[in-house]
């Protein structure tokens, strides 16, 4: 197979530029995945590089799976090296070198459900309630602590004995400290690592053990990173370490699609790559194979208004198509009706519903829309309700597998009494007490106390025998077979049949199918721990809803996807861009997000907004992003009102004058002394980010005041 055949000049250059530091600026729809997979195959087939010496990083498991399949087709080899997310690669590092952090190879990768189960234990033990902190806020707090406030936490997690961590937890008094140290204790107890830990622990190993660092550096002769605009500080550090020996680093990204700065991503890593590394070769890929010239012209016109970018325009390769349509509706109901009517028109033309996506900035936009779709009897699915791997029956099934593999407390608590085995609160409290006395797991406490009278008349004996039997046969049985057998023999599926839960049974059938497909596409023997770590790394974006339904989703959820027809609705000031935008830098990110939305469309693009009034009675203005697009590139459903447009432009201009360059300049630390031009001197007590205001106690006032970020305060 000629791997260079059918590639354009820029793609060919990217594939053959194998040595040194290479940066590819690849526009939306420019065939970067094709270039990456062909480059991997070129290294293997033409240069003779072993797949196990190549690391290819993607940002979702879905992308990694797609990349593996493409490469397998190109190389004809089941060995596809390390094609992973950053977190997935770190799992490989830790499984191989876990001894360096005194962890077993069978550590647990924790997802949000596991973290919530740990929080539940902590809240019960220390008498906390959701009034103290919701689980979602607790998870965010733990992440902030780990990333910024206590960045060295991992050293405690590695070095401190379990009883010292327990002590720290018991001595903590504030809700924040109780939750944080309680979580570290629970983590250590079951050798569980969350996403932050995976990278932190890997960096620790590379920092503290030069021989292990050198082993991995020498092994990874070529490193390729996709979606480089999404990389965060820790991932960047990891990359720097890994390429330190062979110095072969190939990155692909698009600064115009940086939309995750709130998660730590920075467009600067991509823009300044040539300043950070020597002799960087930069390749521009601008030929677009996805969208019609009309769609690209609108997208180019929009993104050109950003300052922080590499100047480039997407070049069309497809023939001309339909104009980009824009609807200025009288109100939200009229906007929703326009959308429903247009969808019906498309469907009459032979367009399946599944080829249509409706995108929006935030979920609350869908209320009027859903009403119109239901009224018109149009089939749709919202692409982020309860996702597949978060469903109760799926979590239960995976907990059975985890208990078989790891004997961990979280899985035990979840399924010991599912289906009912008479192992309720009293007996679980008994096991908890025994486990604490002996410093062992709940599973061990159960197996050592099966003869205790408290378990008479329960299903404890049968449950223990079931798990032990399956544990002994994990080596000989494929995971798909093991899963089917445990769901049958445990009585779990019988319980669902008795309840008449057909939907849940269908979900379990889907899970079995997905395990089987994973086994057949993996290209190597899949062990139970291997599968469990793979599944724990799944994100919401990796699951979808099949069938002939149009899909409704946020623009963030649509990143990396494409659809023949795209509707982008709710294009109003305060909606898109969001009213939470507090700086010019953040406004540029919003515009990049709008650009991502436009470039999801292949054949047809429909933009809409709704006039009228907001909840507070203020007028609704069209989004500045609609006004950013040259009006000659749009076909208006009805001509917009010239007076309204003028009014909107004035309001937008006024708001821009009030925006600072970036948010860092807004934030003042607690305790900072300041001077207000009228209220005089005062002290910063805190801030409310949602409202965009500091909370200040002025010396001359009895009570604190909320002062908008927009007002200039003199630091003292």
XYZ file of C-alpha atoms in Angstrom:
716
model
C 0.000 0.000 0.000
C 1.334 3.433 -0.974
C 0.728 5.385 2.227
C 1.300 8.758 0.519
C -1.218 8.176 -2.248
C -4.312 10.366 -2.072
C -2.745 12.803 0.433
C -2.506 16.521 -0.346
C 0.867 18.321 -0.152
C 0.476 19.425 3.491
C -0.676 15.962 4.624
C 2.214 14.328 2.749
C 4.679 16.716 4.391
C 3.232 15.913 7.832
C 3.498 12.144 7.252
C 7.113 12.252 6.041
C 8.443 14.819 8.561
C 9.404 12.113 11.035
C 12.381 13.581 12.956
C 12.604 16.404 15.483
C 9.868 18.780 16.630
C 6.967 19.190 14.213
C 3.869 21.398 14.703
C 0.873 20.944 12.426
C -1.752 23.703 12.514
C -4.731 21.783 11.163
C -8.011 23.573 10.481
C -11.413 21.958 11.105
C -12.177 19.164 8.606
C -8.641 19.240 7.102
C -8.023 15.498 7.442
C -5.704 15.582 10.467
C -6.810 12.133 11.701
C -5.931 10.775 8.244
C -2.501 12.429 8.436
C -1.872 11.072 11.967
C -2.858 7.491 11.144
C -0.838 7.506 7.879
C 2.171 8.913 9.728
C 1.968 6.090 12.305
C 1.711 3.515 9.489
C 4.612 5.230 7.608
C 6.848 4.944 10.675
C 5.977 1.243 11.029
C 5.748 0.032 7.412
C 8.338 2.237 5.690
C 10.870 3.092 8.401
C 10.604 -0.169 10.344
C 9.790 1.407 13.724
C 8.182 -1.035 16.164
C 4.583 -0.026 17.099
C 5.428 -0.514 20.790
C 7.944 2.351 20.464
C 5.338 4.897 19.332
C 3.015 6.877 21.593
C -0.016 8.480 19.967
C -2.151 10.592 22.338
C -5.787 11.499 21.641
C -8.229 13.255 23.980
C -11.115 10.749 24.108
C -11.340 6.986 24.229
C -13.606 7.118 21.202
C -10.884 8.876 19.156
C -8.289 6.379 20.419
C -10.454 3.429 19.315
C -11.038 4.995 15.886
C -7.309 5.670 15.516
C -6.453 2.047 16.448
C -8.860 0.704 13.826
C -7.509 3.020 11.093
C -3.907 2.096 11.879
C -4.722 -1.608 11.988
C -6.197 -1.334 8.485
C -3.103 0.501 7.218
C -0.448 -1.700 8.848
C -2.240 -5.052 8.901
C -0.782 -5.470 12.398
C -2.789 -6.020 15.588
C -0.046 -4.319 17.595
C -0.884 -0.641 17.614
C 1.602 0.512 20.285
C 0.421 3.076 22.765
C -2.652 4.759 21.268
C -4.203 6.295 24.365
C -5.559 9.293 26.115
C -3.007 10.857 28.499
C -4.840 9.165 31.376
C -4.910 5.826 29.561
C -1.145 6.020 28.948
C -0.539 6.823 32.636
C -2.508 3.694 33.574
C 0.047 1.717 31.457
C 2.964 3.433 33.253
C 1.504 2.762 36.690
C 0.574 -0.849 35.938
C 4.172 -1.488 34.916
C 5.888 0.532 37.639
C 3.362 0.698 40.484
C 6.014 -0.711 42.872
C 7.707 2.710 42.755
C 4.692 4.226 44.567
C 4.035 1.151 46.796
C 0.766 0.460 45.006
C -0.399 -2.924 43.677
C -0.701 -3.470 39.921
C -4.432 -3.979 40.474
C -5.113 -0.389 41.624
C -8.576 1.037 40.903
C -9.246 3.871 38.452
C -11.998 5.916 40.120
C -14.864 7.538 38.253
C -17.399 10.076 39.623
C -19.692 7.292 40.876
C -16.852 5.836 42.946
C -15.930 9.251 44.344
C -19.577 9.849 45.335
C -19.653 6.452 47.102
C -16.570 7.502 49.095
C -18.135 10.859 49.908
C -21.236 9.046 51.168
C -19.085 7.117 53.670
C -17.310 10.304 54.811
C -20.569 12.240 55.228
C -22.137 9.419 57.265
C -19.061 8.963 59.477
C -18.612 12.678 60.243
C -22.245 13.773 60.260
C -21.981 16.044 57.225
C -25.028 16.844 55.079
C -25.518 18.241 51.579
C -26.063 21.617 53.265
C -22.353 21.538 54.168
C -21.438 20.770 50.552
C -23.112 18.963 47.677
C -21.269 15.976 46.182
C -20.716 17.885 42.914
C -19.181 20.829 44.829
C -17.134 18.398 46.935
C -15.704 16.774 43.783
C -14.837 20.227 42.368
C -13.281 21.239 45.692
C -11.125 18.073 45.774
C -9.946 18.798 42.230
C -9.075 22.444 43.051
C -7.200 21.267 46.176
C -5.221 18.734 44.153
C -4.415 21.031 41.247
C -3.707 24.346 42.951
C -4.130 24.607 46.731
C -2.295 21.400 47.787
C -0.403 20.370 44.626
C 1.940 18.131 46.684
C -0.952 16.044 48.110
C 0.197 13.009 46.115
C 3.348 12.745 48.267
C 1.123 12.174 51.335
C -0.943 9.659 49.383
C 2.209 7.753 48.413
C 4.314 8.064 51.567
C 1.943 8.253 54.554
C 0.759 5.019 56.197
C -2.986 4.428 56.254
C -3.330 5.081 60.014
C -1.629 8.519 59.706
C -4.033 9.487 56.896
C -6.900 8.258 59.067
C -5.586 10.462 61.895
C -5.454 13.537 59.623
C -9.029 12.819 58.584
C -10.269 12.378 62.174
C -8.519 15.531 63.385
C -9.870 17.712 60.556
C -12.527 20.181 61.680
C -13.686 22.267 58.669
C -16.020 20.568 56.152
C -13.425 21.173 53.407
C -10.605 19.459 55.345
C -12.834 16.605 56.543
C -13.890 15.838 52.958
C -10.400 16.231 51.482
C -8.499 14.115 54.025
C -11.391 11.639 54.270
C -11.187 11.218 50.498
C -7.391 10.677 50.567
C -7.879 8.087 53.322
C -10.599 6.272 51.345
C -8.398 6.387 48.236
C -5.395 4.884 49.990
C -7.581 2.262 51.647
C -8.695 0.730 48.344
C -5.655 1.845 46.262
C -7.926 4.007 44.130
C -6.599 6.727 41.806
C -8.649 9.452 40.131
C -7.762 11.192 36.858
C -5.564 13.840 38.542
C -3.631 11.176 40.430
C -2.833 9.175 37.287
C -0.742 12.007 35.819
C 0.644 13.211 39.184
C 1.781 9.695 40.152
C 3.390 9.153 36.718
C 5.262 12.479 36.965
C 6.381 11.547 40.501
C 7.813 8.231 39.241
C 9.686 10.020 36.435
C 10.989 12.666 38.845
C 12.102 10.335 41.675
C 13.342 7.341 39.663
C 15.699 8.451 36.855
C 16.181 4.842 35.688
C 12.404 4.404 35.162
C 12.167 7.779 33.429
C 14.994 6.792 31.070
C 13.334 3.411 30.371
C 10.117 5.100 29.173
C 11.995 7.867 27.320
C 14.075 5.305 25.426
C 11.039 3.150 24.684
C 9.006 6.005 23.164
C 11.029 6.809 20.047
C 8.215 8.809 18.457
C 5.495 10.775 20.224
C 2.410 12.191 18.467
C -0.254 14.314 20.169
C -3.630 15.139 18.625
C -5.867 18.086 19.649
C -2.851 19.869 21.128
C -4.910 23.026 21.712
C -6.705 21.112 24.543
C -3.548 20.220 26.499
C -3.261 21.392 30.124
C -0.244 22.162 32.336
C 0.212 18.657 33.812
C -0.165 16.978 30.397
C 2.373 19.423 28.962
C 4.833 18.513 31.754
C 4.364 14.815 31.031
C 4.968 15.376 27.317
C 8.156 17.367 28.014
C 9.535 14.525 30.129
C 8.647 11.757 27.667
C 10.256 13.371 24.602
C 13.447 14.271 26.504
C 15.622 11.446 25.065
C 14.793 10.936 21.351
C 13.421 14.484 20.886
C 10.875 13.362 18.304
C 7.628 15.158 19.027
C 4.818 15.686 16.533
C 1.816 17.781 17.577
C -1.427 18.582 15.760
C -3.896 21.246 16.805
C -5.997 24.230 15.841
C -5.776 27.390 17.954
C -9.217 28.351 16.569
C -10.719 25.371 18.426
C -9.346 26.026 21.929
C -12.553 25.843 23.989
C -11.417 24.226 27.242
C -9.439 26.941 29.033
C -11.845 26.532 31.989
C -10.377 23.001 32.303
C -6.779 24.255 32.285
C -6.108 24.208 28.508
C -4.117 27.101 27.094
C -3.882 28.146 23.445
C -0.380 29.437 24.276
C 1.100 25.899 24.399
C 0.319 25.560 20.688
C 1.053 29.151 19.635
C 4.402 29.277 21.514
C 5.533 25.723 20.675
C 8.281 27.059 18.397
C 9.634 29.193 21.267
C 9.692 26.250 23.721
C 11.466 23.734 21.452
C 14.413 24.024 19.016
C 14.165 24.005 15.195
C 10.399 23.493 15.059
C 8.964 22.716 11.655
C 5.450 24.197 11.228
C 3.022 22.791 8.651
C -0.336 24.455 7.830
C -3.233 22.174 6.846
C -6.053 24.397 5.627
C -7.821 22.384 2.918
C -11.231 21.469 4.291
C -12.873 18.185 3.193
C -15.978 18.467 5.390
C -18.005 21.574 4.592
C -19.346 23.432 1.564
C -17.669 26.734 0.505
C -20.712 28.656 1.847
C -20.332 27.219 5.359
C -16.551 27.800 5.359
C -16.922 31.407 4.196
C -19.252 32.149 7.157
C -16.910 30.356 9.620
C -13.815 32.175 8.272
C -15.613 35.523 8.472
C -16.521 34.879 12.125
C -13.146 33.662 13.440
C -11.237 36.397 11.642
C -12.462 38.800 14.375
C -10.216 37.026 16.956
C -6.764 38.468 17.671
C -5.110 35.541 19.507
C -4.723 33.093 16.616
C -2.571 31.952 13.699
C -3.989 33.815 10.688
C -5.395 31.257 8.264
C -8.533 30.597 6.249
C -10.124 27.208 5.652
C -10.012 26.426 1.926
C -12.959 24.523 0.446
C -12.466 21.360 -1.623
C -16.171 20.510 -2.013
C -18.463 21.958 -4.699
C -20.796 24.849 -3.904
C -23.929 24.051 -1.885
C -26.824 25.798 -0.167
C -26.449 29.266 1.408
C -26.140 29.610 5.173
C -29.607 30.561 6.388
C -30.195 32.975 9.245
C -33.477 33.564 11.072
C -34.208 36.616 13.246
C -37.385 35.410 14.998
C -39.850 37.555 16.951
C -39.603 35.411 20.082
C -38.379 32.018 21.329
C -41.564 30.203 20.330
C -41.265 31.585 16.767
C -37.591 30.540 16.615
C -38.499 27.004 17.761
C -41.335 26.793 15.213
C -38.994 27.931 12.414
C -36.558 25.178 13.385
C -39.267 22.470 13.570
C -40.720 23.559 10.185
C -37.275 23.542 8.539
C -36.511 20.071 9.925
C -39.796 18.824 8.425
C -38.833 20.366 5.056
C -35.456 18.619 5.135
C -37.066 15.299 6.062
C -39.520 15.613 3.156
C -36.473 16.077 0.905
C -35.215 12.667 2.065
C -32.857 13.762 4.870
C -32.931 11.218 7.767
C -33.430 12.793 11.204
C -30.125 11.300 12.412
C -28.271 13.543 9.934
C -29.553 16.630 11.752
C -27.992 18.137 14.871
C -29.335 21.050 16.905
C -26.591 22.844 18.831
C -26.855 25.430 21.587
C -24.659 27.114 24.183
C -26.497 25.860 27.265
C -29.168 23.257 28.023
C -31.778 25.742 29.250
C -32.181 26.938 25.632
C -34.025 23.708 24.744
C -37.283 24.316 26.649
C -39.206 26.130 23.850
C -37.454 23.991 21.286
C -38.530 20.688 22.837
C -42.110 21.912 23.095
C -42.132 22.677 19.340
C -40.528 19.327 18.454
C -42.990 17.365 20.597
C -45.912 19.271 19.083
C -44.640 18.533 15.551
C -44.020 14.862 16.576
C -40.369 15.051 15.515
C -38.058 12.394 17.017
C -35.061 13.675 18.950
C -32.660 12.711 21.699
C -30.747 14.965 24.060
C -27.117 13.986 23.907
C -26.361 14.274 27.584
C -29.099 12.915 29.788
C -28.081 9.933 31.873
C -25.280 8.499 29.803
C -24.875 4.805 29.210
C -22.064 4.081 31.661
C -23.755 6.107 34.397
C -26.940 3.991 34.394
C -27.650 2.059 37.542
C -27.698 -1.430 35.978
C -24.431 -0.772 34.099
C -22.709 0.440 37.287
C -24.017 -2.653 39.109
C -22.768 -5.050 36.411
C -19.315 -3.428 36.360
C -19.205 -3.517 40.187
C -19.645 -7.316 40.040
C -16.665 -7.533 37.681
C -14.601 -5.189 39.863
C -15.357 -7.165 42.999
C -14.231 -10.334 41.232
C -10.987 -8.610 40.186
C -10.166 -6.354 43.131
C -12.321 -7.189 46.217
C -12.691 -3.452 46.781
C -15.054 -1.919 49.358
C -16.850 0.368 46.901
C -18.006 -2.479 44.672
C -18.836 -4.628 47.687
C -21.070 -1.943 49.199
C -22.835 -1.448 45.885
C -23.774 -5.030 45.061
C -23.534 -7.151 48.241
C -27.302 -6.832 48.634
C -28.270 -6.507 44.943
C -30.269 -8.647 44.360
C -31.559 -8.846 47.968
C -29.499 -11.259 50.141
C -30.639 -10.007 53.517
C -27.380 -8.083 53.895
C -28.925 -4.818 55.026
C -27.698 -1.916 57.157
C -27.255 -3.902 60.407
C -25.096 -6.605 58.834
C -23.107 -4.058 56.781
C -22.414 -2.109 59.999
C -21.222 -5.390 61.610
C -18.816 -5.957 58.663
C -17.628 -2.340 58.815
C -16.804 -2.764 62.518
C -14.912 -6.047 61.886
C -13.014 -4.475 58.966
C -11.932 -1.520 61.122
C -10.877 -3.806 63.984
C -8.632 -5.860 61.709
C -7.679 -3.085 59.272
C -8.935 -5.181 56.353
C -11.436 -4.934 53.494
C -15.180 -5.573 53.883
C -14.769 -8.648 51.657
C -12.173 -10.141 54.006
C -14.361 -9.301 56.988
C -17.229 -11.193 55.338
C -15.230 -14.308 54.400
C -13.690 -14.531 57.892
C -17.028 -14.182 59.661
C -19.355 -16.265 57.473
C -20.020 -18.649 60.378
C -21.154 -15.841 62.685
C -24.826 -16.275 63.715
C -25.590 -12.797 62.315
C -25.405 -14.251 58.765
C -27.800 -17.119 59.474
C -30.695 -17.053 57.011
C -28.868 -14.727 54.569
C -27.394 -15.266 51.138
C -23.881 -14.387 52.384
C -22.462 -17.916 51.930
C -23.758 -18.228 48.366
C -22.583 -14.698 47.485
C -19.048 -15.373 48.781
C -18.872 -18.718 46.946
C -20.100 -17.070 43.716
C -17.395 -14.365 43.745
C -14.643 -16.869 44.696
C -15.687 -19.269 41.896
C -15.617 -16.531 39.305
C -12.264 -15.228 40.571
C -10.682 -18.616 40.002
C -11.866 -18.738 36.404
C -10.977 -15.173 35.238
C -7.822 -16.369 33.504
C -9.565 -19.005 31.366
C -12.736 -17.098 30.382
C -13.167 -14.082 28.119
C -14.564 -11.013 29.912
C -17.761 -11.096 27.800
C -18.462 -14.683 28.883
C -17.622 -13.876 32.514
C -20.033 -10.920 32.492
C -22.904 -12.935 31.005
C -22.376 -15.739 33.549
C -22.169 -13.478 36.623
C -25.339 -11.557 35.662
C -27.137 -14.875 35.250
C -25.812 -16.797 38.278
C -26.014 -13.868 40.702
C -29.728 -13.565 39.989
C -29.291 -9.954 38.815
C -30.995 -10.423 35.452
C -33.757 -12.521 37.062
C -34.399 -9.608 39.464
C -34.796 -7.188 36.517
C -37.130 -9.605 34.705
C -39.245 -9.931 37.854
C -39.431 -6.120 38.054
C -40.377 -5.961 34.367
C -37.411 -3.676 33.635
C -37.015 -4.419 29.927
C -35.139 -1.181 29.233
C -32.537 -2.130 31.836
C -32.194 -5.618 30.404
C -31.692 -4.048 26.963
C -28.947 -1.842 28.433
C -27.206 -4.928 29.866
C -27.448 -6.638 26.471
C -25.804 -3.544 24.966
C -23.027 -3.738 27.604
C -22.344 -7.404 26.779
C -22.189 -6.491 23.082
C -19.769 -3.610 23.790
C -17.458 -5.930 25.806
C -17.486 -8.463 22.996
C -16.698 -5.759 20.406
C -13.865 -4.447 22.572
C -12.396 -7.950 22.818
C -12.547 -8.462 19.060
C -11.089 -5.054 18.118
C -8.417 -4.831 20.785
C -5.997 -7.056 18.890
C -4.660 -8.733 22.003
C -5.860 -10.915 24.843
C -8.069 -8.809 27.099
C -7.743 -9.489 30.842
C -10.419 -8.459 33.322
C -8.261 -5.682 34.944
C -7.361 -4.448 31.435
C -11.044 -4.132 30.502
C -12.003 -2.491 33.811
C -9.329 0.178 33.449
C -10.426 0.786 29.864
C -14.053 1.254 30.888
C -13.224 3.525 33.841
C -11.636 6.006 31.465
C -14.790 6.478 29.423
C -16.346 9.921 29.398
C -19.829 11.118 28.557
C -18.672 12.170 25.134
C -17.837 8.568 24.295
C -21.433 7.395 24.279
C -24.240 8.201 21.882
C -27.834 7.365 21.140
C -28.539 5.449 17.920
C -31.716 5.358 15.836
C -33.291 7.820 13.388
C -33.526 10.786 15.714
C -32.088 14.219 15.454
C -29.603 15.031 18.168
C -29.779 17.998 20.500
C -26.550 18.884 22.259
C -24.369 21.678 23.588
C -21.590 22.959 21.340
C -19.014 21.549 23.792
C -20.538 18.075 23.381
C -20.364 18.435 19.567
C -16.598 19.013 19.527
C -14.952 16.392 17.277
C -18.285 15.413 15.653
C -19.739 16.324 12.256
C -23.276 16.298 10.813
C -24.717 16.872 7.352
C -27.143 19.525 8.707
C -26.579 21.740 11.742
C -28.939 24.189 13.454
C -27.278 26.622 15.846
C -30.028 28.275 17.883
C -30.230 30.737 20.776
C -27.735 33.101 19.096
C -28.457 35.974 21.464
C -26.305 38.230 23.618
C -26.172 36.786 27.141
C -26.854 33.280 25.779
C -24.122 32.888 23.164
C -21.830 34.597 24.103
C -22.669 33.606 27.671
C -23.525 36.323 30.164
C -20.707 34.862 32.327
C -17.999 36.176 29.989
C -15.921 38.626 32.042
C -12.924 39.467 29.835
C -11.788 39.994 26.228
C -9.786 36.740 26.387
C -12.894 34.823 27.484
C -14.899 36.498 24.687
C -12.374 35.170 22.152
C -12.893 31.688 23.557
C -16.668 32.086 23.108
C -16.076 33.084 19.487
C -13.885 29.987 19.024
C -16.755 27.946 20.439
C -19.127 29.482 17.872
C -16.555 28.670 15.161
C -16.495 25.030 16.330
C -20.306 24.981 16.066
C -20.325 26.330 12.494
C -17.629 23.912 11.309
C -19.584 20.835 12.463
C -21.890 21.293 9.428
C -21.178 19.497 6.132
C -24.059 20.405 3.770
C -26.443 22.812 5.494
C -26.097 25.384 8.281
C -29.010 27.243 9.919
C -28.452 30.057 12.438
C -31.233 31.565 14.542
C -31.968 33.996 17.356
C -35.081 35.223 19.123
C -35.962 38.859 19.767
C -38.277 39.946 22.554
C -37.459 40.452 26.216
C -35.304 38.661 28.809
C -36.611 37.521 32.207
C -35.603 40.849 33.741
C -37.459 42.843 31.073
C -34.298 43.931 29.206
C -34.347 43.644 25.387
C -32.930 40.518 23.712
C -30.271 41.415 21.178
C -28.887 39.226 18.386
C -25.495 37.700 19.200
C -22.371 39.657 18.212
C -21.276 36.414 16.514
C -24.141 36.740 14.022
C -23.114 40.349 13.421
C -19.439 39.257 13.015
C -20.355 37.307 9.854
C -20.392 39.339 6.652
C -24.165 39.708 5.900
C -23.497 38.991 2.174
C -22.591 35.421 3.252
C -25.996 34.823 4.857
C -29.454 34.270 3.418
C -31.990 35.874 5.788
C -35.353 34.162 6.275
C -36.727 37.687 6.660
C -34.670 40.883 6.598
C -33.575 41.853 10.131
C -34.879 45.099 11.564
C -32.232 47.782 10.877
C -33.107 49.695 14.078
C -32.686 46.561 16.207
C -29.294 45.808 14.634
C -28.086 49.353 15.295
C -29.284 49.145 18.908
C -27.563 45.748 19.307
C -24.259 47.082 17.927
C -24.323 50.025 20.344
C -25.025 47.742 23.323
C -22.209 45.376 22.253
C -19.743 48.274 21.836
C -20.614 49.561 25.314
C -20.113 46.137 26.880
C -16.730 45.674 25.141
C -15.425 48.917 26.647
C -16.103 47.514 30.111
C -14.306 44.190 29.579
C -10.717 43.902 30.899
C -8.059 42.005 28.906
C -8.224 38.862 31.043
C -9.820 37.575 34.238
C -6.562 37.377 36.173
C -6.559 41.149 36.349
C -10.033 41.043 37.933
C -9.431 38.691 40.778
C -8.213 40.176 44.038
C -7.078 37.938 46.912
C -9.037 37.719 50.165
C -7.568 40.211 52.640
C -6.397 42.639 49.934
C -6.853 46.280 50.959
C -8.464 48.450 48.249
C -9.797 51.945 47.669
C -13.140 52.723 45.962
C -13.545 56.213 44.458
C -16.659 56.889 46.600
C -16.813 54.303 49.418
C -13.160 54.776 50.411
C -10.903 52.046 51.831
C -11.965 48.487 52.502
C -10.927 44.817 52.627
C -11.723 42.062 50.083
C -13.767 39.326 51.821
C -14.292 37.153 48.730
C -15.850 37.142 45.254
C -18.939 35.863 43.443
C -17.753 34.730 39.983
C -21.245 34.082 38.695
C -22.303 37.637 39.446
C -18.923 39.092 38.490
C -18.408 40.933 41.773
C -16.033 41.319 44.744
C -17.432 41.190 48.281
C -15.887 44.111 50.176
C -16.123 45.306 53.760
C -15.577 49.053 53.597
C -14.143 50.687 56.734
C -16.863 53.332 56.775
C -19.761 50.855 56.437
C -21.313 48.392 58.853
C -22.180 45.746 56.256
C -20.227 44.404 53.230
C -21.022 45.406 49.641
C -20.920 43.538 46.346
C -18.905 45.622 43.891
C -18.854 44.700 40.202
C -15.577 43.582 38.620
C -16.162 46.380 36.122
C -15.394 49.071 38.672
C -11.736 50.015 39.005
C -10.389 49.448 42.533
C -7.051 50.841 43.662
C -4.861 48.269 45.450
C -3.339 49.542 48.723
